[in-house]
Amino acid sequence: MTATPDTSAQSATATERLSPDHTGIARAVEIWRAGGRVAFPTETVYGLGADARQGRAVAGIYAAKGRPAFNPLIVHVAGLAQARDLALFDPQAEALARAFWPGPLSLVLPRRAGCGLSDLVSAGLPDVALRVPAHPLARQLLAAFGGPVAAPSANPSGRISPTTAAHVLTALEGRIEAVIDGGPCSCGLESTILGRGPDGRWRILRPGAVTDADVARILGYLPAPQEGTAPDAPRAPGMMASHYAPEARLRLGVGMARSGAVHLGFGPPVPGEALNLSPSADLAEAAANLFAMLHEADRRARTAGGIISVAPIPEMGLGLAINDRLRRAAAPR
Ligand code: TXA
Ligand code: MG
């Protein structure tokens, strides 16, 4: 029996155009609360926003962008106080935030336990990228929403970033619930991303409007550029040393649960399975559950043979990203 995957997160949606006023902001907030996607302007580029606490809403971002893999997303908040609820700020992170927020700087920081963020926004990493944008409309939206908004640039994967609402619509019309038109972005270049390297020193993970010299004034040293990557090539999360990889060995494409393995199902439950990514074979639900269930399966596998078996996931839509992540987790180490 083959389950038919539900690709609802990718199905056609009439994209609403919202005005940058009280009515438009209220509607955007309503859509975010309901788990939908609203593209909105920041001073850098338009972001494709969704509630960072709702796994399925975050999965909807990846589905609309057609991302072949789960790159971690930047989480946008209204201010430093909200950011502190989500991540751990050491004194230098605090100083950087005070110097450059609101503004085009994203800080990669350790997630706070119980922060409520979906695992998917961090692609299963222990860190989260946070930013307080300066665009007045973005600030009003975040204040009205009152929660964290995950937002990558509002372009399909591999295409250039949008700096007007028209760019967003050209690429994503019919794939997202709404766009709020705040005019052209003033910066047009994505934010600088700054995080600590394995040696504890800060480094630039993606260059942007906040330069290494700007950052050096706060840190007292020049942050290293990210090694071995083109200027806009972000670190592939699966390649990062800090990336979560299960201790257990993974076997993929396994149709049934066997003794000696913790089975992670997909679609109609099979006898003996430990966990199920989505009994209804909904890829958005499976994406939302992926990292939390991998952690849990890994925990259980420690006392149950050290093997996790995973049911076949269709190679379509979000299934491509799910399988990409599973293959990385299964790769020999
Ligand atoms: O200006 C910007 O930063 C725009 C606006 C909308 O805020 N956003 C943006 O997002 O450019 P995006 O998804 O296109 O690029 C974010 C990149 C990811 O590709 C990822 O490599 C990096 O930020 N990133 C996010 N979270 C990370 C994390 N926890 N660790 C390392 N890198 C992270
Ligand atoms: Mg981008």
PDB file of C-alpha atoms in Angstrom, residues 53-296:
ATOM      1  CA  ARG A  53       7.252  28.465  16.712  1.00  0.00           C
ATOM      2  CA  GLN A  54       4.946  26.530  14.366  1.00  0.00           C
ATOM      3  CA  GLY A  55       6.810  23.691  12.693  1.00  0.00           C
ATOM      4  CA  ARG A  56       4.291  23.309   9.907  1.00  0.00           C
ATOM      5  CA  ALA A  57       4.336  27.024   9.179  1.00  0.00           C
ATOM      6  CA  VAL A  58       8.142  26.873   8.897  1.00  0.00           C
ATOM      7  CA  ALA A  59       7.833  23.808   6.652  1.00  0.00           C
ATOM      8  CA  GLY A  60       5.553  25.925   4.464  1.00  0.00           C
ATOM      9  CA  ILE A  61       8.400  28.394   3.908  1.00  0.00           C
ATOM     10  CA  TYR A  62      10.686  25.665   2.581  1.00  0.00           C
ATOM     11  CA  ALA A  63       7.855  24.321   0.428  1.00  0.00           C
ATOM     12  CA  ALA A  64       7.148  27.740  -1.139  1.00  0.00           C
ATOM     13  CA  LYS A  65      10.841  28.402  -1.789  1.00  0.00           C
ATOM     14  CA  GLY A  66      11.429  24.962  -3.226  1.00  0.00           C
ATOM     15  CA  ARG A  67      14.507  24.571  -1.069  1.00  0.00           C
ATOM     16  CA  PRO A  68      16.178  21.286  -1.833  1.00  0.00           C
ATOM     17  CA  ALA A  69      17.559  21.147   1.686  1.00  0.00           C
ATOM     18  CA  PHE A  70      16.712  22.591   5.085  1.00  0.00           C
ATOM     19  CA  ASN A  71      19.056  25.545   5.411  1.00  0.00           C
ATOM     20  CA  PRO A  72      18.544  27.158   8.774  1.00  0.00           C
ATOM     21  CA  LEU A  73      16.457  30.339   8.658  1.00  0.00           C
ATOM     22  CA  ILE A  74      16.942  33.742  10.263  1.00  0.00           C
ATOM     23  CA  VAL A  75      14.471  34.462  13.064  1.00  0.00           C
ATOM     24  CA  HIS A  76      13.264  38.059  13.245  1.00  0.00           C
ATOM     25  CA  VAL A  77      12.127  39.665  16.472  1.00  0.00           C
ATOM     26  CA  ALA A  78      10.963  43.108  17.582  1.00  0.00           C
ATOM     27  CA  GLY A  79      13.830  43.811  19.951  1.00  0.00           C
ATOM     28  CA  LEU A  80      16.694  42.616  22.120  1.00  0.00           C
ATOM     29  CA  ALA A  81      14.388  41.638  24.983  1.00  0.00           C
ATOM     30  CA  GLN A  82      12.519  39.159  22.749  1.00  0.00           C
ATOM     31  CA  ALA A  83      15.814  37.898  21.335  1.00  0.00           C
ATOM     32  CA  ARG A  84      17.097  37.116  24.843  1.00  0.00           C
ATOM     33  CA  ASP A  85      14.105  34.811  25.372  1.00  0.00           C
ATOM     34  CA  LEU A  86      15.205  32.731  22.380  1.00  0.00           C
ATOM     35  CA  ALA A  87      18.997  32.539  22.632  1.00  0.00           C
ATOM     36  CA  LEU A  88      21.879  32.876  25.062  1.00  0.00           C
ATOM     37  CA  PHE A  89      23.675  36.216  24.827  1.00  0.00           C
ATOM     38  CA  ASP A  90      27.188  36.413  26.197  1.00  0.00           C
ATOM     39  CA  PRO A  91      28.580  39.915  26.854  1.00  0.00           C
ATOM     40  CA  GLN A  92      30.020  40.244  23.340  1.00  0.00           C
ATOM     41  CA  ALA A  93      26.797  39.157  21.670  1.00  0.00           C
ATOM     42  CA  GLU A  94      25.014  41.672  23.865  1.00  0.00           C
ATOM     43  CA  ALA A  95      27.426  44.413  22.795  1.00  0.00           C
ATOM     44  CA  LEU A  96      27.016  43.545  19.107  1.00  0.00           C
ATOM     45  CA  ALA A  97      23.231  43.580  19.397  1.00  0.00           C
ATOM     46  CA  ARG A  98      23.289  46.934  21.165  1.00  0.00           C
ATOM     47  CA  ALA A  99      25.564  48.393  18.518  1.00  0.00           C
ATOM     48  CA  PHE A 100      23.818  47.144  15.380  1.00  0.00           C
ATOM     49  CA  TRP A 101      20.172  46.393  16.202  1.00  0.00           C
ATOM     50  CA  PRO A 102      17.819  47.286  14.749  1.00  0.00           C
ATOM     51  CA  GLY A 103      19.797  46.766  11.560  1.00  0.00           C
ATOM     52  CA  PRO A 104      21.312  44.436   8.965  1.00  0.00           C
ATOM     53  CA  LEU A 105      23.158  42.072  11.320  1.00  0.00           C
ATOM     54  CA  SER A 106      22.144  38.484  12.115  1.00  0.00           C
ATOM     55  CA  LEU A 107      23.765  36.844  15.140  1.00  0.00           C
ATOM     56  CA  VAL A 108      24.111  33.073  15.366  1.00  0.00           C
ATOM     57  CA  LEU A 109      23.741  32.187  19.035  1.00  0.00           C
ATOM     58  CA  PRO A 110      22.999  29.087  21.144  1.00  0.00           C
ATOM     59  CA  ARG A 111      19.281  28.386  21.349  1.00  0.00           C
ATOM     60  CA  ARG A 112      17.845  28.806  24.822  1.00  0.00           C
ATOM     61  CA  ALA A 113      16.345  25.578  26.215  1.00  0.00           C
ATOM     62  CA  GLY A 114      12.570  25.742  26.036  1.00  0.00           C
ATOM     63  CA  CYS A 115      12.698  28.742  23.686  1.00  0.00           C
ATOM     64  CA  GLY A 116       9.662  27.401  21.856  1.00  0.00           C
ATOM     65  CA  LEU A 117      11.223  27.765  18.409  1.00  0.00           C
ATOM     66  CA  SER A 118      10.563  24.995  15.918  1.00  0.00           C
ATOM     67  CA  ASP A 119      13.574  22.705  15.431  1.00  0.00           C
ATOM     68  CA  LEU A 120      13.155  23.248  11.726  1.00  0.00           C
ATOM     69  CA  VAL A 121      14.143  26.956  11.855  1.00  0.00           C
ATOM     70  CA  SER A 122      17.587  25.860  13.027  1.00  0.00           C
ATOM     71  CA  ALA A 123      17.604  22.791  10.750  1.00  0.00           C
ATOM     72  CA  GLY A 124      18.268  20.784  13.908  1.00  0.00           C
ATOM     73  CA  LEU A 125      21.306  22.859  14.889  1.00  0.00           C
ATOM     74  CA  PRO A 126      21.895  23.917  18.478  1.00  0.00           C
ATOM     75  CA  ASP A 127      22.173  27.541  17.296  1.00  0.00           C
ATOM     76  CA  VAL A 128      19.714  30.049  15.928  1.00  0.00           C
ATOM     77  CA  ALA A 129      20.319  33.131  13.769  1.00  0.00           C
ATOM     78  CA  LEU A 130      18.520  36.184  15.174  1.00  0.00           C
ATOM     79  CA  ARG A 131      17.941  39.623  13.763  1.00  0.00           C
ATOM     80  CA  VAL A 132      16.029  42.778  14.692  1.00  0.00           C
ATOM     81  CA  PRO A 133      15.274  44.488  11.371  1.00  0.00           C
ATOM     82  CA  ALA A 134      15.206  48.277  11.112  1.00  0.00           C
ATOM     83  CA  HIS A 135      12.544  48.727   8.418  1.00  0.00           C
ATOM     84  CA  PRO A 136       9.629  50.618  10.015  1.00  0.00           C
ATOM     85  CA  LEU A 137       7.001  48.286   8.546  1.00  0.00           C
ATOM     86  CA  ALA A 138       8.918  45.190   9.652  1.00  0.00           C
ATOM     87  CA  ARG A 139       9.157  46.648  13.151  1.00  0.00           C
ATOM     88  CA  GLN A 140       5.420  47.384  13.259  1.00  0.00           C
ATOM     89  CA  LEU A 141       4.619  43.865  12.035  1.00  0.00           C
ATOM     90  CA  LEU A 142       6.883  42.194  14.600  1.00  0.00           C
ATOM     91  CA  ALA A 143       5.550  44.349  17.410  1.00  0.00           C
ATOM     92  CA  ALA A 144       1.946  43.604  16.421  1.00  0.00           C
ATOM     93  CA  PHE A 145       2.651  39.865  16.084  1.00  0.00           C
ATOM     94  CA  GLY A 146       4.540  39.765  19.362  1.00  0.00           C
ATOM     95  CA  GLY A 147       6.440  36.571  18.469  1.00  0.00           C
ATOM     96  CA  PRO A 148       9.414  35.348  16.448  1.00  0.00           C
ATOM     97  CA  VAL A 149       9.096  35.320  12.643  1.00  0.00           C
ATOM     98  CA  ALA A 150      11.290  32.981  10.610  1.00  0.00           C
ATOM     99  CA  ALA A 151      12.095  34.593   7.280  1.00  0.00           C
ATOM    100  CA  PRO A 152      14.526  33.700   4.556  1.00  0.00           C
ATOM    101  CA  SER A 153      14.747  36.002   1.560  1.00  0.00           C
ATOM    102  CA  ALA A 154      11.445  35.787  -0.329  1.00  0.00           C
ATOM    103  CA  ASN A 155      12.802  34.246  -3.519  1.00  0.00           C
ATOM    104  CA  PRO A 156      12.707  30.711  -4.860  1.00  0.00           C
ATOM    105  CA  SER A 157      15.829  28.761  -3.953  1.00  0.00           C
ATOM    106  CA  GLY A 158      18.789  29.694  -6.117  1.00  0.00           C
ATOM    107  CA  ARG A 159      17.264  32.915  -7.475  1.00  0.00           C
ATOM    108  CA  ILE A 160      18.170  36.486  -6.617  1.00  0.00           C
ATOM    109  CA  SER A 161      16.737  38.128  -3.535  1.00  0.00           C
ATOM    110  CA  PRO A 162      13.681  40.374  -3.948  1.00  0.00           C
ATOM    111  CA  THR A 163      13.809  44.062  -3.085  1.00  0.00           C
ATOM    112  CA  THR A 164      10.241  44.970  -4.113  1.00  0.00           C
ATOM    113  CA  ALA A 165       6.817  43.398  -3.583  1.00  0.00           C
ATOM    114  CA  ALA A 166       6.622  42.958  -7.362  1.00  0.00           C
ATOM    115  CA  HIS A 167       9.776  40.782  -7.300  1.00  0.00           C
ATOM    116  CA  VAL A 168       8.160  38.651  -4.619  1.00  0.00           C
ATOM    117  CA  LEU A 169       4.979  38.218  -6.642  1.00  0.00           C
ATOM    118  CA  THR A 170       6.815  37.386  -9.864  1.00  0.00           C
ATOM    119  CA  ALA A 171       8.455  34.461  -8.143  1.00  0.00           C
ATOM    120  CA  LEU A 172       6.003  33.354  -5.477  1.00  0.00           C
ATOM    121  CA  GLU A 173       2.520  34.414  -6.656  1.00  0.00           C
ATOM    122  CA  GLY A 174       0.126  31.596  -5.863  1.00  0.00           C
ATOM    123  CA  ARG A 175       2.629  29.889  -3.548  1.00  0.00           C
ATOM    124  CA  ILE A 176       2.264  32.097  -0.455  1.00  0.00           C
ATOM    125  CA  GLU A 177      -0.720  33.550   1.386  1.00  0.00           C
ATOM    126  CA  ALA A 178       0.217  37.235   1.195  1.00  0.00           C
ATOM    127  CA  VAL A 179       2.761  39.963   0.570  1.00  0.00           C
ATOM    128  CA  ILE A 180       2.695  43.310   2.335  1.00  0.00           C
ATOM    129  CA  ASP A 181       3.969  46.095   0.108  1.00  0.00           C
ATOM    130  CA  GLY A 182       6.317  48.471   1.887  1.00  0.00           C
ATOM    131  CA  GLY A 183       8.032  49.807  -1.212  1.00  0.00           C
ATOM    132  CA  PRO A 184      11.590  49.036  -2.308  1.00  0.00           C
ATOM    133  CA  CYS A 185      14.178  47.904   0.263  1.00  0.00           C
ATOM    134  CA  SER A 186      16.824  50.508   0.959  1.00  0.00           C
ATOM    135  CA  CYS A 187      19.761  48.144   1.387  1.00  0.00           C
ATOM    136  CA  GLY A 188      19.109  45.414  -1.181  1.00  0.00           C
ATOM    137  CA  LEU A 189      21.851  43.182   0.198  1.00  0.00           C
ATOM    138  CA  GLU A 190      21.151  40.514   2.780  1.00  0.00           C
ATOM    139  CA  SER A 191      22.248  40.996   6.378  1.00  0.00           C
ATOM    140  CA  THR A 192      25.741  40.265   7.622  1.00  0.00           C
ATOM    141  CA  ILE A 193      25.727  36.952   9.491  1.00  0.00           C
ATOM    142  CA  LEU A 194      28.088  36.666  12.423  1.00  0.00           C
ATOM    143  CA  GLY A 195      28.718  33.593  14.544  1.00  0.00           C
ATOM    144  CA  ARG A 196      31.447  32.054  16.674  1.00  0.00           C
ATOM    145  CA  GLY A 197      33.851  29.597  15.069  1.00  0.00           C
ATOM    146  CA  PRO A 198      35.013  26.369  16.710  1.00  0.00           C
ATOM    147  CA  ASP A 199      37.819  28.387  18.372  1.00  0.00           C
ATOM    148  CA  GLY A 200      35.249  30.657  20.014  1.00  0.00           C
ATOM    149  CA  ARG A 201      36.242  33.682  17.949  1.00  0.00           C
ATOM    150  CA  TRP A 202      33.582  35.513  16.003  1.00  0.00           C
ATOM    151  CA  ARG A 203      33.599  35.113  12.249  1.00  0.00           C
ATOM    152  CA  ILE A 204      31.611  36.481   9.357  1.00  0.00           C
ATOM    153  CA  LEU A 205      29.453  33.709   7.948  1.00  0.00           C
ATOM    154  CA  ARG A 206      28.030  35.957   5.245  1.00  0.00           C
ATOM    155  CA  PRO A 207      29.259  39.463   4.453  1.00  0.00           C
ATOM    156  CA  GLY A 208      26.699  42.272   4.310  1.00  0.00           C
ATOM    157  CA  ALA A 209      26.149  45.915   5.105  1.00  0.00           C
ATOM    158  CA  VAL A 210      27.722  45.634   8.557  1.00  0.00           C
ATOM    159  CA  THR A 211      31.393  45.241   7.683  1.00  0.00           C
ATOM    160  CA  ASP A 212      34.202  43.418   9.447  1.00  0.00           C
ATOM    161  CA  ALA A 213      35.628  46.837  10.373  1.00  0.00           C
ATOM    162  CA  ASP A 214      32.297  47.843  11.974  1.00  0.00           C
ATOM    163  CA  VAL A 215      32.309  44.628  13.980  1.00  0.00           C
ATOM    164  CA  ALA A 216      35.980  45.033  14.941  1.00  0.00           C
ATOM    165  CA  ARG A 217      35.144  48.317  16.669  1.00  0.00           C
ATOM    166  CA  ILE A 218      32.909  46.392  19.081  1.00  0.00           C
ATOM    167  CA  LEU A 219      34.921  43.188  19.458  1.00  0.00           C
ATOM    168  CA  GLY A 220      38.389  44.671  19.494  1.00  0.00           C
ATOM    169  CA  TYR A 221      39.538  42.295  16.748  1.00  0.00           C
ATOM    170  CA  LEU A 222      38.788  41.722  13.094  1.00  0.00           C
ATOM    171  CA  PRO A 223      36.401  38.757  12.674  1.00  0.00           C
ATOM    172  CA  ALA A 224      37.675  36.100  10.280  1.00  0.00           C
ATOM    173  CA  PRO A 225      35.863  35.596   7.017  1.00  0.00           C
ATOM    174  CA  GLN A 226      34.183  32.242   6.608  1.00  0.00           C
ATOM    175  CA  GLU A 227      36.745  29.988   4.995  1.00  0.00           C
ATOM    176  CA  GLY A 228      36.296  28.274   1.694  1.00  0.00           C
ATOM    177  CA  THR A 229      32.995  29.790   0.687  1.00  0.00           C
ATOM    178  CA  ALA A 230      31.955  32.298  -1.940  1.00  0.00           C
ATOM    179  CA  PRO A 231      30.713  35.593  -0.483  1.00  0.00           C
ATOM    180  CA  ASP A 232      27.023  34.656  -0.478  1.00  0.00           C
ATOM    181  CA  ALA A 233      27.404  30.929  -0.066  1.00  0.00           C
ATOM    182  CA  PRO A 234      26.086  30.086   3.363  1.00  0.00           C
ATOM    183  CA  ARG A 235      27.527  27.196   5.288  1.00  0.00           C
ATOM    184  CA  ALA A 236      25.759  24.031   4.335  1.00  0.00           C
ATOM    185  CA  PRO A 237      24.300  22.976   7.665  1.00  0.00           C
ATOM    186  CA  GLY A 238      24.974  19.289   7.086  1.00  0.00           C
ATOM    187  CA  MET A 239      28.654  20.072   6.618  1.00  0.00           C
ATOM    188  CA  MET A 240      29.073  21.976   9.847  1.00  0.00           C
ATOM    189  CA  ALA A 241      31.051  20.313  12.596  1.00  0.00           C
ATOM    190  CA  SER A 242      28.507  21.539  15.113  1.00  0.00           C
ATOM    191  CA  HIS A 243      25.645  20.029  13.191  1.00  0.00           C
ATOM    192  CA  TYR A 244      23.554  17.510  14.976  1.00  0.00           C
ATOM    193  CA  ALA A 245      24.254  14.022  13.717  1.00  0.00           C
ATOM    194  CA  PRO A 246      22.637  11.103  15.478  1.00  0.00           C
ATOM    195  CA  GLU A 247      24.842   8.707  17.389  1.00  0.00           C
ATOM    196  CA  ALA A 248      22.818   5.836  16.017  1.00  0.00           C
ATOM    197  CA  ARG A 249      23.335   4.474  12.528  1.00  0.00           C
ATOM    198  CA  LEU A 250      20.530   5.290  10.132  1.00  0.00           C
ATOM    199  CA  ARG A 251      19.016   2.889   7.615  1.00  0.00           C
ATOM    200  CA  LEU A 252      16.834   4.628   5.076  1.00  0.00           C
ATOM    201  CA  GLY A 253      13.957   3.434   2.950  1.00  0.00           C
ATOM    202  CA  VAL A 254      13.005   0.643   5.355  1.00  0.00           C
ATOM    203  CA  GLY A 255       9.408  -0.480   4.963  1.00  0.00           C
ATOM    204  CA  MET A 256       8.865  -2.259   8.252  1.00  0.00           C
ATOM    205  CA  ALA A 257       9.960  -2.233  11.861  1.00  0.00           C
ATOM    206  CA  ARG A 258      12.406  -4.949  12.887  1.00  0.00           C
ATOM    207  CA  SER A 259      13.715  -5.837  16.319  1.00  0.00           C
ATOM    208  CA  GLY A 260      17.069  -4.216  17.072  1.00  0.00           C
ATOM    209  CA  ALA A 261      16.150  -0.938  15.378  1.00  0.00           C
ATOM    210  CA  VAL A 262      14.061   2.043  16.381  1.00  0.00           C
ATOM    211  CA  HIS A 263      11.672   2.535  13.473  1.00  0.00           C
ATOM    212  CA  LEU A 264      10.627   5.981  12.331  1.00  0.00           C
ATOM    213  CA  GLY A 265       7.504   5.582  10.225  1.00  0.00           C
ATOM    214  CA  PHE A 266       5.887   7.713   7.561  1.00  0.00           C
ATOM    215  CA  GLY A 267       2.346   7.144   6.390  1.00  0.00           C
ATOM    216  CA  PRO A 268       0.003   4.499   7.814  1.00  0.00           C
ATOM    217  CA  PRO A 269       1.640   3.100  10.965  1.00  0.00           C
ATOM    218  CA  VAL A 270       3.331  -0.302  10.679  1.00  0.00           C
ATOM    219  CA  PRO A 271       3.450  -2.777  13.580  1.00  0.00           C
ATOM    220  CA  GLY A 272       6.290  -2.127  15.992  1.00  0.00           C
ATOM    221  CA  GLU A 273       7.236   1.347  14.794  1.00  0.00           C
ATOM    222  CA  ALA A 274       8.519   3.661  17.534  1.00  0.00           C
ATOM    223  CA  LEU A 275       7.591   7.039  16.084  1.00  0.00           C
ATOM    224  CA  ASN A 276       5.812   8.308  13.002  1.00  0.00           C
ATOM    225  CA  LEU A 277       6.745  11.465  11.103  1.00  0.00           C
ATOM    226  CA  SER A 278       3.228  11.768   9.690  1.00  0.00           C
ATOM    227  CA  PRO A 279       0.647   8.979   9.800  1.00  0.00           C
ATOM    228  CA  SER A 280      -1.326  10.785   7.076  1.00  0.00           C
ATOM    229  CA  ALA A 281       1.827  11.020   4.873  1.00  0.00           C
ATOM    230  CA  ASP A 282       1.746  14.818   4.993  1.00  0.00           C
ATOM    231  CA  LEU A 283       5.216  16.040   4.055  1.00  0.00           C
ATOM    232  CA  ALA A 284       4.810  19.393   5.839  1.00  0.00           C
ATOM    233  CA  GLU A 285       3.938  17.570   9.054  1.00  0.00           C
ATOM    234  CA  ALA A 286       6.872  15.205   8.540  1.00  0.00           C
ATOM    235  CA  ALA A 287       9.253  18.144   8.016  1.00  0.00           C
ATOM    236  CA  ALA A 288       7.981  19.810  11.172  1.00  0.00           C
ATOM    237  CA  ASN A 289       8.549  16.603  13.167  1.00  0.00           C
ATOM    238  CA  LEU A 290      11.833  15.538  11.565  1.00  0.00           C
ATOM    239  CA  PHE A 291      14.490  16.927  13.899  1.00  0.00           C
ATOM    240  CA  ALA A 292      12.623  16.393  17.159  1.00  0.00           C
ATOM    241  CA  MET A 293      11.843  12.792  16.186  1.00  0.00           C
ATOM    242  CA  LEU A 294      15.421  12.105  15.078  1.00  0.00           C
ATOM    243  CA  HIS A 295      16.602  13.287  18.491  1.00  0.00           C
ATOM    244  CA  GLU A 296      14.044  11.103  20.234  1.00  0.00           C
TER     245      GLU A 296
END
